XYZ file of C-alpha atoms in Angstrom:
529
model
C -0.075 -0.012 0.187
C 3.186 2.526 1.072
C 4.981 2.135 -2.501
C 0.716 2.915 -3.807
C 0.238 5.911 -2.180
C 4.084 6.845 -3.003
C 3.579 5.631 -7.113
C 0.089 8.016 -6.915
C 2.617 11.020 -5.802
C 3.804 10.941 -9.509
C 0.705 12.342 -11.252
C 0.953 15.461 -9.634
C 4.338 15.722 -8.172
C 6.958 17.316 -10.796
C 11.133 16.557 -10.349
C 13.317 19.289 -11.487
C 16.608 17.742 -10.468
C 19.108 16.210 -12.787
C 21.195 16.610 -16.042
C 19.630 17.906 -19.400
C 16.298 19.553 -18.770
C 13.632 17.609 -21.224
C 12.465 20.953 -22.084
C 16.138 21.930 -23.691
C 16.150 18.810 -25.435
C 15.476 19.744 -28.582
C 16.955 20.757 -31.453
C 16.354 24.003 -31.039
C 17.702 24.406 -28.057
C 21.743 22.666 -28.797
C 21.471 24.251 -31.361
C 21.063 28.574 -30.943
C 22.561 26.757 -27.396
C 20.130 28.173 -24.874
C 18.486 27.103 -22.222
C 16.419 28.623 -20.709
C 12.260 27.175 -20.508
C 9.959 29.866 -18.735
C 8.781 29.156 -15.193
C 5.044 27.654 -14.433
C 4.351 30.343 -12.194
C 4.496 33.459 -15.005
C 5.031 31.567 -18.286
C 8.286 33.986 -18.125
C 12.134 32.706 -19.040
C 13.956 31.911 -15.770
C 10.244 33.358 -14.138
C 11.995 36.752 -15.008
C 8.512 38.892 -14.710
C 8.758 37.955 -11.198
C 12.510 38.760 -10.658
C 13.013 35.130 -9.668
C 16.210 35.225 -12.660
C 16.989 36.154 -16.661
C 18.506 34.278 -19.193
C 22.482 34.930 -19.350
C 25.327 34.195 -20.541
C 27.336 32.275 -18.590
C 30.762 33.143 -17.671
C 33.198 30.228 -17.608
C 36.784 29.886 -15.574
C 39.807 30.636 -17.256
C 41.544 30.098 -14.813
C 45.022 26.959 -15.624
C 44.173 23.617 -15.365
C 46.764 21.071 -14.345
C 48.847 19.285 -16.678
C 46.401 15.802 -15.926
C 44.682 16.307 -19.522
C 46.825 17.626 -21.943
C 43.335 17.113 -24.884
C 41.421 20.881 -25.947
C 38.003 20.552 -27.704
C 37.330 16.611 -27.428
C 35.567 15.990 -24.398
C 31.881 17.503 -24.288
C 32.511 17.942 -20.578
C 34.611 20.289 -21.005
C 34.621 23.969 -19.711
C 30.339 22.680 -19.008
C 27.417 22.890 -20.085
C 29.148 25.127 -23.304
C 29.217 22.427 -25.566
C 25.815 21.914 -25.336
C 24.524 25.655 -24.088
C 26.471 28.776 -23.411
C 23.138 30.526 -21.924
C 21.527 29.486 -19.013
C 19.389 30.621 -15.670
C 20.698 33.149 -13.505
C 18.530 33.040 -10.788
C 18.722 35.810 -8.040
C 18.041 35.590 -3.949
C 17.331 32.034 -2.239
C 15.945 30.992 -6.306
C 17.796 28.531 -8.339
C 16.822 25.573 -10.656
C 16.527 25.233 -14.427
C 13.703 27.575 -14.605
C 14.569 28.985 -10.994
C 11.552 27.672 -10.119
C 13.261 25.982 -6.860
C 15.020 27.287 -4.055
C 18.132 27.683 -2.677
C 19.330 24.386 -0.433
C 18.500 25.340 3.043
C 15.081 27.561 1.942
C 11.359 26.664 1.353
C 9.116 29.004 1.201
C 6.821 30.797 -1.558
C 9.432 33.303 -1.616
C 12.282 30.990 -0.668
C 12.582 33.481 2.812
C 12.374 30.562 4.642
C 15.700 29.171 6.403
C 16.230 25.422 7.287
C 18.599 22.937 8.709
C 17.215 19.529 8.867
C 19.524 16.060 10.113
C 20.555 13.497 8.079
C 20.391 10.726 11.602
C 22.163 6.926 11.770
C 20.738 4.517 9.693
C 20.254 2.359 12.935
C 18.363 4.947 14.793
C 16.368 5.304 12.295
C 12.809 3.511 14.223
C 11.328 0.524 11.952
C 8.567 2.527 10.021
C 10.882 5.094 8.946
C 14.123 2.453 7.312
C 11.510 1.110 5.743
C 10.422 4.370 4.862
C 13.377 4.909 3.847
C 14.209 1.282 1.684
C 10.453 2.258 -0.291
C 11.138 5.353 -1.648
C 14.680 3.971 -2.383
C 12.156 1.272 -4.626
C 9.937 4.185 -5.392
C 12.706 6.146 -7.218
C 14.230 2.999 -9.130
C 10.533 2.619 -10.629
C 9.176 6.312 -11.383
C 10.460 7.850 -14.955
C 11.830 11.791 -13.808
C 10.184 13.943 -15.644
C 12.169 16.726 -16.043
C 15.456 15.497 -16.960
C 16.388 13.685 -19.483
C 20.164 11.472 -20.463
C 22.421 11.897 -23.609
C 22.930 8.897 -25.315
C 25.233 10.432 -27.386
C 27.656 12.852 -27.738
C 27.797 16.483 -28.902
C 29.408 15.056 -32.822
C 27.254 12.656 -32.784
C 24.044 14.183 -32.788
C 25.610 16.063 -35.215
C 26.259 19.084 -33.701
C 22.622 19.404 -32.131
C 20.762 18.392 -35.567
C 19.766 14.951 -34.293
C 18.781 14.752 -30.164
C 19.831 11.445 -28.653
C 18.303 11.516 -25.766
C 16.345 8.978 -23.453
C 13.996 8.665 -20.498
C 15.229 6.904 -17.440
C 14.001 6.259 -13.804
C 15.415 9.063 -10.496
C 17.190 6.539 -9.542
C 19.363 5.408 -12.259
C 19.863 9.288 -13.309
C 21.955 9.278 -10.587
C 23.764 5.953 -11.863
C 23.968 8.041 -14.816
C 25.302 11.034 -14.051
C 28.213 9.477 -12.220
C 29.216 7.582 -14.522
C 29.105 10.815 -17.001
C 31.575 12.081 -14.997
C 33.675 9.884 -14.103
C 33.583 8.114 -17.546
C 36.887 8.512 -19.735
C 37.836 10.269 -22.605
C 36.403 8.970 -26.210
C 39.063 10.435 -28.768
C 37.415 7.832 -31.309
C 38.985 4.326 -33.270
C 38.432 3.177 -30.301
C 41.309 4.661 -28.192
C 40.204 6.749 -25.209
C 41.885 8.567 -22.725
C 41.041 7.366 -19.045
C 43.017 10.094 -17.025
C 40.240 11.985 -16.074
C 37.602 12.400 -13.764
C 34.834 14.793 -13.008
C 33.807 13.817 -9.240
C 37.108 12.155 -8.066
C 40.252 11.813 -7.425
C 40.568 15.717 -7.856
C 39.560 18.949 -4.811
C 36.223 18.499 -5.842
C 35.087 15.207 -5.398
C 33.878 16.326 -1.858
C 31.744 18.919 -2.910
C 31.107 17.077 -5.945
C 29.641 14.869 -3.564
C 28.016 16.465 -1.681
C 26.352 18.609 -4.311
C 24.842 14.742 -5.568
C 22.865 13.653 -2.161
C 22.101 17.301 -1.852
C 20.034 16.264 -5.763
C 19.251 12.988 -4.911
C 17.940 14.393 -1.018
C 15.601 17.165 -2.820
C 14.983 14.042 -5.543
C 13.536 12.039 -3.249
C 11.400 14.774 -0.619
C 9.261 15.758 -4.701
C 8.049 12.386 -5.030
C 7.276 11.618 -2.325
C 5.797 14.373 -1.254
C 7.890 14.181 1.656
C 9.549 17.511 3.280
C 10.905 16.487 5.442
C 13.442 13.398 4.281
C 16.689 13.398 4.761
C 19.700 11.083 3.560
C 20.044 8.203 6.509
C 24.291 7.640 6.597
C 26.311 4.437 7.699
C 28.704 5.811 10.614
C 31.550 2.753 9.309
C 34.265 3.057 11.310
C 34.615 0.372 13.403
C 32.772 -1.527 11.369
C 33.763 -5.507 11.827
C 31.409 -6.871 9.021
C 28.668 -4.934 6.583
C 25.940 -4.574 8.919
C 22.998 -2.879 6.670
C 23.916 -6.219 4.195
C 21.815 -8.269 5.927
C 17.188 -7.934 4.679
C 16.284 -5.705 6.976
C 18.464 -3.085 5.603
C 20.768 -2.881 2.650
C 19.936 -6.452 1.630
C 21.146 -9.785 2.659
C 23.518 -12.834 0.874
C 22.081 -14.363 -1.258
C 22.071 -18.355 -0.233
C 23.252 -20.603 -2.844
C 25.486 -17.082 -5.033
C 26.795 -15.226 -3.237
C 27.819 -12.661 -5.892
C 23.924 -11.311 -5.269
C 21.507 -9.598 -2.946
C 18.409 -12.131 -0.817
C 15.593 -13.152 -1.981
C 14.501 -11.417 0.346
C 15.624 -8.715 -0.277
C 13.159 -5.532 -3.064
C 17.170 -5.283 -4.354
C 17.512 -8.226 -5.039
C 14.990 -7.562 -8.547
C 17.418 -4.406 -9.003
C 19.272 -4.310 -12.894
C 22.106 -2.555 -13.248
C 23.794 0.079 -15.651
C 26.814 1.561 -16.953
C 28.244 -1.562 -15.551
C 30.651 -1.869 -19.070
C 33.071 0.424 -19.747
C 35.061 -1.092 -21.877
C 32.000 -1.841 -23.698
C 31.368 1.576 -24.117
C 35.185 2.540 -25.333
C 35.300 -0.272 -28.168
C 32.099 1.394 -29.696
C 33.514 4.599 -28.787
C 30.065 5.052 -27.470
C 28.054 6.755 -23.650
C 26.314 4.326 -21.059
C 22.620 4.161 -22.283
C 21.170 3.213 -19.510
C 19.830 -0.015 -20.765
C 19.523 -3.431 -18.003
C 22.535 -4.420 -17.805
C 22.227 -7.361 -15.100
C 21.603 -7.786 -11.376
C 23.165 -5.522 -8.786
C 26.236 -7.615 -7.107
C 27.500 -7.568 -4.344
C 30.339 -9.716 -2.144
C 30.911 -7.643 1.172
C 34.214 -9.213 2.691
C 35.555 -11.235 0.267
C 37.412 -8.892 -1.861
C 40.836 -7.953 -2.282
C 42.796 -8.208 1.321
C 46.076 -6.805 0.358
C 44.322 -3.391 -1.652
C 42.789 -3.494 1.439
C 42.870 -5.266 4.193
C 40.490 -3.728 6.820
C 37.597 -1.340 6.811
C 38.350 2.244 8.201
C 38.972 2.714 12.484
C 38.049 5.830 14.564
C 41.904 6.508 14.741
C 41.712 6.189 11.103
C 39.871 9.239 10.632
C 40.521 11.667 13.720
C 44.488 11.137 12.029
C 43.094 12.068 8.809
C 40.909 15.193 10.515
C 43.754 16.224 11.934
C 45.560 17.352 8.365
C 45.062 20.999 8.022
C 45.889 20.434 4.225
C 42.565 20.957 1.772
C 44.595 20.580 -0.883
C 48.532 19.292 -2.086
C 50.941 19.209 -4.441
C 49.751 17.769 -8.511
C 46.010 17.566 -6.475
C 44.996 14.489 -7.675
C 45.804 11.333 -6.181
C 49.808 11.706 -6.081
C 48.972 14.875 -3.453
C 50.228 13.905 0.070
C 48.950 15.451 3.740
C 45.560 16.393 1.591
C 43.006 16.510 3.455
C 41.052 15.317 0.545
C 43.009 12.069 -0.714
C 43.363 11.254 2.414
C 39.866 10.722 2.739
C 38.989 10.088 -0.018
C 40.725 7.026 0.361
C 44.286 7.289 -2.220
C 46.552 8.579 0.900
C 47.977 5.975 3.993
C 45.158 7.230 7.046
C 48.163 7.214 8.888
C 50.957 8.973 7.224
C 48.894 11.001 4.541
C 51.257 9.888 2.523
C 50.307 8.790 -1.016
C 50.103 5.432 -1.520
C 47.320 4.168 -4.484
C 48.089 0.660 -4.592
C 46.054 0.723 -1.249
C 42.348 1.283 -0.663
C 41.488 3.307 3.029
C 38.068 4.902 4.180
C 36.296 5.779 1.239
C 38.031 3.557 -1.380
C 38.230 0.669 1.086
C 34.204 1.026 1.373
C 33.899 0.668 -2.295
C 36.444 -2.302 -2.345
C 34.962 -3.984 0.246
C 31.701 -4.266 -1.013
C 33.141 -6.300 -4.145
C 30.373 -6.267 -6.777
C 28.529 -3.395 -8.485
C 29.814 -0.949 -5.732
C 33.542 -1.126 -6.522
C 33.845 0.255 -10.008
C 33.787 3.651 -10.235
C 31.451 4.163 -13.521
C 28.641 2.043 -11.950
C 29.197 2.429 -8.060
C 26.227 4.604 -7.037
C 23.981 1.557 -9.274
C 24.288 -0.237 -5.189
C 21.908 1.456 -3.051
C 24.523 1.280 -0.468
C 26.354 4.204 -1.972
C 23.825 7.560 -0.701
C 24.288 6.379 2.430
C 28.106 5.249 2.627
C 29.014 8.867 0.857
C 25.887 10.692 3.778
C 28.984 9.677 6.182
C 31.786 10.738 4.213
C 30.081 13.459 3.503
C 29.332 13.932 7.468
C 33.719 13.740 7.930
C 34.177 16.439 5.499
C 31.574 18.581 7.465
C 33.867 18.050 10.374
C 36.919 19.013 9.367
C 35.368 22.170 7.717
C 33.942 22.959 11.263
C 37.539 21.788 13.032
C 39.767 24.086 10.508
C 36.876 26.858 9.356
C 38.642 27.061 6.062
C 38.516 30.318 3.985
C 37.194 29.826 0.671
C 40.824 30.528 -0.878
C 41.838 27.761 0.917
C 39.758 25.641 -1.795
C 42.413 25.993 -5.245
C 41.162 28.935 -7.679
C 43.622 27.738 -10.579
C 45.836 24.096 -12.352
C 43.470 21.349 -10.417
C 42.966 18.692 -12.908
C 40.429 19.627 -15.583
C 36.558 20.797 -13.675
C 38.397 20.692 -10.814
C 39.150 24.676 -9.972
C 36.782 26.592 -7.604
C 35.285 28.431 -10.552
C 34.625 25.121 -12.498
C 31.094 24.676 -12.896
C 30.228 20.593 -11.777
C 29.847 17.967 -14.691
C 27.103 17.326 -15.564
C 24.720 19.299 -13.393
C 21.833 22.093 -14.804
C 21.540 23.740 -13.341
C 25.022 25.052 -13.054
C 26.892 24.540 -9.071
C 30.456 25.867 -8.684
C 32.622 23.770 -6.739
C 33.030 26.414 -4.698
C 29.671 27.088 -3.936
C 29.229 24.234 -0.925
C 33.151 24.394 0.262
C 31.397 25.184 3.151
C 29.425 24.404 6.652
C 26.572 21.844 5.685
C 23.653 23.949 8.030
C 24.416 26.574 5.294
C 23.381 24.222 3.139
C 20.012 23.263 4.772
C 21.254 20.115 7.193
C 23.265 18.660 9.665
C 24.340 15.251 11.513
C 22.673 14.390 13.977
C 26.126 12.633 15.007
C 27.564 16.262 15.253
C 25.063 17.868 17.428
C 26.079 16.341 20.448
C 27.924 16.187 22.446
C 28.005 19.874 23.012
C 31.720 19.130 24.093
C 32.983 17.442 20.932
C 31.371 21.018 19.700
C 33.034 23.880 21.751
C 36.761 21.199 21.195
C 36.504 21.720 17.719
C 34.713 25.302 17.464
C 38.366 25.952 19.747
C 40.585 23.755 17.327
C 41.846 26.313 14.548
C 41.797 28.950 17.283
C 44.325 27.264 19.935
C 46.648 25.442 16.382
C 47.732 29.044 15.294
C 48.526 29.910 19.167
C 50.793 27.126 19.021
C 51.668 28.399 16.273
C 53.010 32.112 17.144
C 53.346 31.784 21.198
C 56.900 32.172 20.889
C 56.092 36.021 19.303
C 53.092 36.358 21.381
C 55.960 35.871 24.394
C 58.112 38.004 23.369
C 55.833 41.799 22.878
C 54.922 40.303 26.353
C 58.495 40.980 27.398
C 59.444 43.492 24.682
C 55.913 45.956 26.186
C 56.791 45.438 29.452
C 60.039 47.179 29.451
C 57.983 49.635 27.244
C 55.832 50.341 29.462
C 59.097 49.808 32.427
C 60.722 52.851 30.199
C 57.835 55.371 29.759
C 56.859 54.607 33.810
C 60.501 56.022 34.676
C 60.015 58.957 32.514
C 57.273 60.139 33.705
C 58.056 60.144 37.045
C 61.148 61.357 36.755
C 60.276 64.218 35.030
C 57.617 64.225 37.798
C 60.417 65.436 40.663
C 61.955 67.707 38.608
C 59.003 69.302 38.348
C 57.618 69.606 41.468
C 54.852 71.690 42.696
C 52.474 72.498 45.584
C 50.372 69.488 47.021
C 47.288 70.165 45.674
C 48.701 69.943 42.238
C 49.615 66.912 42.260
C 47.013 65.665 44.487
C 45.040 62.669 42.118
C 41.761 64.004 43.416
C 40.904 67.099 43.819
C 36.962 67.275 44.253
C 34.590 66.460 46.362
C 33.321 62.869 47.881
C 29.649 63.857 46.734
C 30.788 65.752 43.495
C 33.267 62.589 42.994
C 30.115 59.996 42.558
C 27.758 62.602 40.558
C 30.318 61.532 37.600
C 29.368 59.343 34.416
C 32.110 57.154 33.209
C 32.144 55.597 29.592
C 33.557 52.904 28.240
C 33.841 52.483 24.681
C 34.501 48.303 24.426
């Protein structure tokens, strides 16, 4: 009955977060390179008549890129989204969306003026009904077609520069699987040649902001198709786990009794079909994933390559990672040392922060441990564990932001791998989001994590940490300044006393108080402090 009721909502709800807006997936929009759909509220492009936004030229970052991608003009994702569109809606104030018809993350209300902060909770602390509702929402998303978005099944060149649009429908859940694939796929160079050292969502500074946006969009999409505005993604706290605590039929699906690579028939996820998992096939055909079914969801947790991932992450691994003061360093890719991002992503040792791509730790460790659909980058979002795993990864990112309180300038403005500079737009999102826009505390984006709200002492310690660190760095200067100040004060005091003695004068002239006690009590003292 719950699924039936949720399915009925499809008739009245219009989801609006994703990749190619359906209203712009046509020859006219592609050839004019303009995607400025009307807002239903007033019928004007971008809601301009209601001052929600206007159709504007896209402003692309001109900052230099790193050396990892030595090509230009061969990939539709370069300078996203300019190959497809160079004019889109630029929304004003707290409005957002491809037609400025939504509110920015963290705002609600008719005019998007109401602040809101929702709480993401530990999946093991959900009530039975809350947990079952989450699983039902996942299954609903897998079975409802996206009303507002479609996916591209060919490159812009294969579309004859827009004269032959190649798009197809997709369900809500797989829309996000496809977006994750599209951001991380190889570059097609022709004649079955590809360039593999490219990824717009991983192995570089944008890894954490990109997945933060991905989760926010996914969360909002579920809120829309269910009508449950209070829905938030639960997280799986995997610190010190001895096995996959969510890999059972009560949660994300247990092991099949006769085939350890498949899910238990008792799980709703056993019937799920995966998409976008055959990267070598796409590369050889110089084609994009068309989102056709490619078999059942696979998972065999714990039966992975132990030499690459000896164990699941520990609390000590997380704490060491949080102690790193640099967000990014060196080449700003998977070879970066002492980088918080690279260590959390799992390409650096969680005990030394030295790059070691042969090992997979922290974030990467969970993907390898699952030993199935989730273990291949491009298709990893097929497994619903992906969202609860990344919600916890995002919470660690949030802890680092709160502890170190970095300025926006800490996020690299230039020389990062392609697509990862601060002002680059994230691939393949429309509406457009820049990497730097999500390098800020989650509460400013409308959400928080249950375990970060308490205990208060831990939050207070995280608040003090950056100031204590700065004090340790400059303590010698503070001591020196105090000593010098004492010396200067002593010298001036001596000079003043000497001058007074030399000047002399009557006793009344050197009295500190010459007014009567009653007049003294009537004096008003003001402080400028």
